[in-house]
Short mmCIF file of N, CA and C in Angstrom, two decimals:
data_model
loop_
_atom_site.label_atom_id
_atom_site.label_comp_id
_atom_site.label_asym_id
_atom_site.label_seq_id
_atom_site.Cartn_x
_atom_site.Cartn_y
_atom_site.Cartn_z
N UNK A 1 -7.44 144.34 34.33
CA UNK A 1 -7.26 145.68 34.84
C UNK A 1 -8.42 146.06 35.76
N UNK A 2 -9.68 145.45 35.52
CA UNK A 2 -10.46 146.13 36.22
C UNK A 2 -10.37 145.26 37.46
N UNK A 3 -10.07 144.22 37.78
CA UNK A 3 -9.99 143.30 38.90
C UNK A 3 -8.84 143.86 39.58
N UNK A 4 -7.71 144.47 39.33
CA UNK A 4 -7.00 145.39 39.84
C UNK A 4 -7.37 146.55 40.32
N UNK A 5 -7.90 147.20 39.50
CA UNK A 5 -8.71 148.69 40.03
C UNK A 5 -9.59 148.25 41.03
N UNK A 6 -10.54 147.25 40.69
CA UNK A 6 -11.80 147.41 42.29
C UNK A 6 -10.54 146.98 43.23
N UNK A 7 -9.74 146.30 43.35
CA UNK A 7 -9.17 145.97 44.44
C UNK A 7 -8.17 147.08 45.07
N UNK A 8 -7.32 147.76 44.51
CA UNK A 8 -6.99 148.71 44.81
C UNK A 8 -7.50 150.03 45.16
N UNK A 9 -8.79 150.02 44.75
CA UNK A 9 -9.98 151.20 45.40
C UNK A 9 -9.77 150.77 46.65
N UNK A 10 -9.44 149.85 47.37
CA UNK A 10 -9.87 149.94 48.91
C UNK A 10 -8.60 149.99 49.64
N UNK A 11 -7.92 150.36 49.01
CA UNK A 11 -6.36 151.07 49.46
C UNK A 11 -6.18 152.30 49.48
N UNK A 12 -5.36 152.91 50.42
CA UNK A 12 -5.15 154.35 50.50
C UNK A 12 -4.39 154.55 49.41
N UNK A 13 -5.07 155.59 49.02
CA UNK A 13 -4.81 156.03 47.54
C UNK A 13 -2.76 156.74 47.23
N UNK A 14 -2.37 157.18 48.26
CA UNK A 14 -1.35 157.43 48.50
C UNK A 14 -0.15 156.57 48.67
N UNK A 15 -0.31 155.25 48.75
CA UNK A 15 0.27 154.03 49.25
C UNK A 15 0.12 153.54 47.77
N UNK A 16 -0.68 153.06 46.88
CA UNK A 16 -1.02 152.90 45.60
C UNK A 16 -0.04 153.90 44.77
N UNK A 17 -0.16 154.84 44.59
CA UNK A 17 0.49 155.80 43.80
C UNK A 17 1.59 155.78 44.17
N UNK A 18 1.84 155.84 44.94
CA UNK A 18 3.62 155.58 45.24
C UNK A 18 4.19 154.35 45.45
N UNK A 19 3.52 153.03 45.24
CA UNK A 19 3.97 151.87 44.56
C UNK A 19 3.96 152.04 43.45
N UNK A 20 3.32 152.09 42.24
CA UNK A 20 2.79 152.39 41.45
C UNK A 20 3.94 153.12 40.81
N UNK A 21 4.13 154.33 41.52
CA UNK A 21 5.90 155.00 40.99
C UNK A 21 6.79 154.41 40.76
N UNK A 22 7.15 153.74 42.26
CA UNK A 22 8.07 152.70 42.56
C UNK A 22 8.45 151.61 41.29
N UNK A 23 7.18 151.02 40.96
CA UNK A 23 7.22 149.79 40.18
C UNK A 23 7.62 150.48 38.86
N UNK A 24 7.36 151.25 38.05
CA UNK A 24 7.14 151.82 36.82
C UNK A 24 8.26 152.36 36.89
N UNK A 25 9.04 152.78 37.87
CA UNK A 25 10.74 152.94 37.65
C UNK A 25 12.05 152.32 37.90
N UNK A 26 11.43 150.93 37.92
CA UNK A 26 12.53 149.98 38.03
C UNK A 26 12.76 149.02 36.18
N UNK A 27 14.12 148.77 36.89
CA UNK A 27 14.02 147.36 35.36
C UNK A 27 13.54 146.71 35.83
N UNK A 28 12.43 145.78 34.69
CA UNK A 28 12.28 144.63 34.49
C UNK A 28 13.25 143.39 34.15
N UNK A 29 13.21 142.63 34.99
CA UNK A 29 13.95 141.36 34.62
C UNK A 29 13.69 140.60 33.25
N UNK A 30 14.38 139.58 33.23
CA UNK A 30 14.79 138.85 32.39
C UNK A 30 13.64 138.32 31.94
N UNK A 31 12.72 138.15 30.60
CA UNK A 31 11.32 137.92 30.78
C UNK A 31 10.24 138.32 31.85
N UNK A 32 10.66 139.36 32.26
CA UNK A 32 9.27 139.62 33.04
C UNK A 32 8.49 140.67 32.04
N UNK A 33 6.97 140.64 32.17
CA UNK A 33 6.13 141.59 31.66
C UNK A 33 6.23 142.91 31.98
N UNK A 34 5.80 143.62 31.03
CA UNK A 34 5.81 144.92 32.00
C UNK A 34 4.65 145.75 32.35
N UNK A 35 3.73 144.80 32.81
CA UNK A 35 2.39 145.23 33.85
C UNK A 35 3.08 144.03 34.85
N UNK A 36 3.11 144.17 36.10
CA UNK A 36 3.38 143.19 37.20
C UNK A 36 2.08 142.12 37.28
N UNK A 37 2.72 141.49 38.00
CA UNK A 37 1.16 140.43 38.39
C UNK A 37 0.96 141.22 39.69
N UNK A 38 -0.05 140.68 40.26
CA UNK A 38 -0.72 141.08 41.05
C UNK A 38 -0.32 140.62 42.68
N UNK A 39 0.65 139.53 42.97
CA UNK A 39 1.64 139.71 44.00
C UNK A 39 2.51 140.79 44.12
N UNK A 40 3.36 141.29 43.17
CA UNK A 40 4.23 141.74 42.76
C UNK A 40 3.10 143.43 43.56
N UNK A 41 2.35 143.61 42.79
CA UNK A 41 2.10 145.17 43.12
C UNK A 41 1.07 145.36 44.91
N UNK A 42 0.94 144.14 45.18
CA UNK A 42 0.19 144.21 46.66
C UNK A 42 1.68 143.90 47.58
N UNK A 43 2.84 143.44 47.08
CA UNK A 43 3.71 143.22 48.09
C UNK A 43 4.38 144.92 48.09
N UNK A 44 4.07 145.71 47.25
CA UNK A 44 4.67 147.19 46.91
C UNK A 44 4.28 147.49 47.48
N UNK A 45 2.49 147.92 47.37
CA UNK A 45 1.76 148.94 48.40
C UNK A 45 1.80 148.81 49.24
N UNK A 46 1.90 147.62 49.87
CA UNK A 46 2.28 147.00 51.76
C UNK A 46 3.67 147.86 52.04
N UNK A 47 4.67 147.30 51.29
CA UNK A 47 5.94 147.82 51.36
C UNK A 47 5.66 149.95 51.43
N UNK A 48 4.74 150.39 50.77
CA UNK A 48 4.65 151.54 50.47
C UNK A 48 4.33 151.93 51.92
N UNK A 49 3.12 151.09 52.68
CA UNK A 49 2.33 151.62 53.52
C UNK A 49 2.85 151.64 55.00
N UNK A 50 3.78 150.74 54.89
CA UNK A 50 4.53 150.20 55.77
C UNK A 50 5.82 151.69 56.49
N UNK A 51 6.32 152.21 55.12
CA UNK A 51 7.36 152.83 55.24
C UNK A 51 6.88 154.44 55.70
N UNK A 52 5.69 154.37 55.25
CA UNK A 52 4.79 155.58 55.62
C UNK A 52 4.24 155.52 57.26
N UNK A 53 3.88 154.24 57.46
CA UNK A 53 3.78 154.52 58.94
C UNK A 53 5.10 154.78 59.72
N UNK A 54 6.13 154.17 59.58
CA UNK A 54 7.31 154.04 60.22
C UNK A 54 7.51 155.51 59.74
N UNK A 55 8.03 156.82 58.61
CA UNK A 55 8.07 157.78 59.22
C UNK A 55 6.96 158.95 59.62
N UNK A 56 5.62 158.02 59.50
CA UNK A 56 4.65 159.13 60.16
C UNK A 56 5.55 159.47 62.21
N UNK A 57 5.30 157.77 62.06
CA UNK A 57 5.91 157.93 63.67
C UNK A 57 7.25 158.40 63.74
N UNK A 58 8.20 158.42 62.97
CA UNK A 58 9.11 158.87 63.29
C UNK A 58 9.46 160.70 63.41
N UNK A 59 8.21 160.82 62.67
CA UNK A 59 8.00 162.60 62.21
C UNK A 59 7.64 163.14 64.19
N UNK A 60 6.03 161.85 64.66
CA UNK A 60 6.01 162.04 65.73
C UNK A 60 6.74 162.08 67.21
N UNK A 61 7.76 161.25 67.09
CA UNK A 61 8.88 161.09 67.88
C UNK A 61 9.65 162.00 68.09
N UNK A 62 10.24 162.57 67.07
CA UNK A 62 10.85 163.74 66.77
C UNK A 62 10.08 165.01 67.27
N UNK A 63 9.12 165.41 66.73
CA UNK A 63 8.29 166.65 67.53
C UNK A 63 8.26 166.19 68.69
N UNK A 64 7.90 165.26 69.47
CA UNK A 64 7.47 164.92 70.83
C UNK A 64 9.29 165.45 71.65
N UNK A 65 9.85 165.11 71.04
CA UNK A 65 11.49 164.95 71.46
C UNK A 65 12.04 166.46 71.51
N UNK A 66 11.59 167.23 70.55
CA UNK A 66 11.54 168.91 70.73
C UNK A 66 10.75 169.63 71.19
N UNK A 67 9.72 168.79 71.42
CA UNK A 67 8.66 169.76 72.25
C UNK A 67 9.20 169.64 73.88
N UNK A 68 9.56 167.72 74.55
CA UNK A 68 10.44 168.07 75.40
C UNK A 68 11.67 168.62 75.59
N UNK A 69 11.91 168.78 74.79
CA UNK A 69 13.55 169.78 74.98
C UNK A 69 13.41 171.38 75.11
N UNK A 70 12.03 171.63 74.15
CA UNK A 70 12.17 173.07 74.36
C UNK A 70 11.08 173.17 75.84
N UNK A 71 10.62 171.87 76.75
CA UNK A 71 9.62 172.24 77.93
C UNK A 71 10.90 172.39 78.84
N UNK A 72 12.31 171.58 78.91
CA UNK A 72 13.32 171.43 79.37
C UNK A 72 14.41 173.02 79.92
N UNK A 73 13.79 173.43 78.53
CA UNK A 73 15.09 174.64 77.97
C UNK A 73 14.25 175.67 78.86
N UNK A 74 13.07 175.21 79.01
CA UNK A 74 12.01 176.69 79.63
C UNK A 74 11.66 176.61 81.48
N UNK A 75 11.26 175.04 81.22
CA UNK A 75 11.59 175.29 82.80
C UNK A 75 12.52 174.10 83.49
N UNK A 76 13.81 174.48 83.59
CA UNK A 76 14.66 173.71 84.05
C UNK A 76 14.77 173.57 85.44
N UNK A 77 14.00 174.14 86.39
CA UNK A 77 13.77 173.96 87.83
C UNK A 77 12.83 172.13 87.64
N UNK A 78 12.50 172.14 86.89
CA UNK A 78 11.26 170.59 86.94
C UNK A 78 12.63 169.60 86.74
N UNK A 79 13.64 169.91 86.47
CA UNK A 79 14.75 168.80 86.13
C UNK A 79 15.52 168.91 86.88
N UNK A 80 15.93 168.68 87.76
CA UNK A 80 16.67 169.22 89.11
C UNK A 80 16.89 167.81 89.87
N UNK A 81 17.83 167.06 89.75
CA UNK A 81 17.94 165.64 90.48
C UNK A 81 17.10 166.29 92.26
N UNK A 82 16.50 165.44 92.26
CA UNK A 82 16.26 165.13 93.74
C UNK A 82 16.27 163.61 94.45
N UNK A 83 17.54 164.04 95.49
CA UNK A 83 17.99 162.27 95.91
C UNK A 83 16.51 161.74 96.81
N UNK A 84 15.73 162.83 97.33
CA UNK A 84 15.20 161.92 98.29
C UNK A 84 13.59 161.44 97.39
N UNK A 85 13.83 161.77 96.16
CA UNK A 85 12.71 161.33 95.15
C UNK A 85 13.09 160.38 94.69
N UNK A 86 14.31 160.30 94.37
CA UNK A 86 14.84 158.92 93.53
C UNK A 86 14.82 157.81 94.72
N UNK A 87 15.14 158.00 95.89
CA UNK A 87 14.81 156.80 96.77
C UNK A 87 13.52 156.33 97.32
N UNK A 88 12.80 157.42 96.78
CA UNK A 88 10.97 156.98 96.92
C UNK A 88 10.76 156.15 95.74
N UNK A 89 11.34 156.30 94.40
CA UNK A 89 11.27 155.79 93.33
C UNK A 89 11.35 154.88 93.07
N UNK A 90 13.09 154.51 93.95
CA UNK A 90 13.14 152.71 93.48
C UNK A 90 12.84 152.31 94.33
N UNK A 91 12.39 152.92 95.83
CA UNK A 91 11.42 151.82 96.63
C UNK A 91 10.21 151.28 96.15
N UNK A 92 9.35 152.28 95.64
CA UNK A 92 8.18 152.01 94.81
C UNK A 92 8.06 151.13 93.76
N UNK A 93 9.48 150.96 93.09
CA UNK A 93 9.56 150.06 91.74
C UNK A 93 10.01 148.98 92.59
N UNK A 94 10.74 148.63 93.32
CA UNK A 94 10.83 147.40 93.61
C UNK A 94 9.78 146.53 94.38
N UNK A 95 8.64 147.57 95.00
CA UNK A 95 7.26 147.28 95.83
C UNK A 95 6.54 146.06 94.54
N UNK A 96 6.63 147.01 93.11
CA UNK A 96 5.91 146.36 92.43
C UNK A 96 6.75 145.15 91.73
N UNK A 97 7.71 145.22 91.63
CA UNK A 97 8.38 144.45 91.17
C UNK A 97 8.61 143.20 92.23
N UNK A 98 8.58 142.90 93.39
CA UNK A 98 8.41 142.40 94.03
C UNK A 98 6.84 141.37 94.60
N UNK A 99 5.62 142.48 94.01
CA UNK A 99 4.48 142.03 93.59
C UNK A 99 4.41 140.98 93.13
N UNK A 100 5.16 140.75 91.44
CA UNK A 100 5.46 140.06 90.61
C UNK A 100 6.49 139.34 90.61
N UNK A 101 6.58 139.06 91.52
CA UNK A 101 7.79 137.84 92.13
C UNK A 101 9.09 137.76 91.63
N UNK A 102 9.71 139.40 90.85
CA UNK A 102 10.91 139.67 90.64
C UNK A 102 11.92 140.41 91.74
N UNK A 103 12.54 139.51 91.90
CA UNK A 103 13.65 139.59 92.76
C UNK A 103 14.73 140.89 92.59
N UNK A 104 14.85 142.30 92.90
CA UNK A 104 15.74 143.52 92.25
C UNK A 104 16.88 144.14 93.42
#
């Protein structure tokens, strides 16, 4: 236990505890113990920490995605097709793309 504890001190404590949940509310299999080994609870907290970044960013995506919609909703003169911008555009992208010896 204590070779568990120092090692898990250097984990975010939030990622731990919610493996930690995770594990302690599942069945145990067929002969398995019921303290995990120590694969078993570092493949959790990964799994924990993992799912936490994916919706930190997804929390961020989302605000970013309403903050442009409501810059959209406010000033809709900035969104206004303009043809003779879009043909400065893909001249410019194909300048560089052409740089790089892609053919467009």
């Amino acid at each position: 236990m204590d070779l568990y504890a120092s090692d898990l001190m250097e984990m975010e404590l939030a990622h731990v505890l919610s493996a930690l949940e995770s594990l302690s509310c599942r069945r145990r299999a067929e002969g398995e113990t019921a303290f995990p080994d120590w694969a078993t609870v570092l493949e959790q907290v990964e799994s924990c920490r993992i799912r936490r970044v994916i919706e930190e960013r997804q929390a961020k995506e989302k605000a970013e995605r309403e903050e442009l919609e409501k810059h959209r909703r406010e000033h809709p003169e900035e969104y206004v097709f303009d043809p003779e911008e879009h043909v400065r555009f893909i001249a410019e992208f194909r300048e560089r793309m052409a740089k790089k010896g892609i053919d467009v």
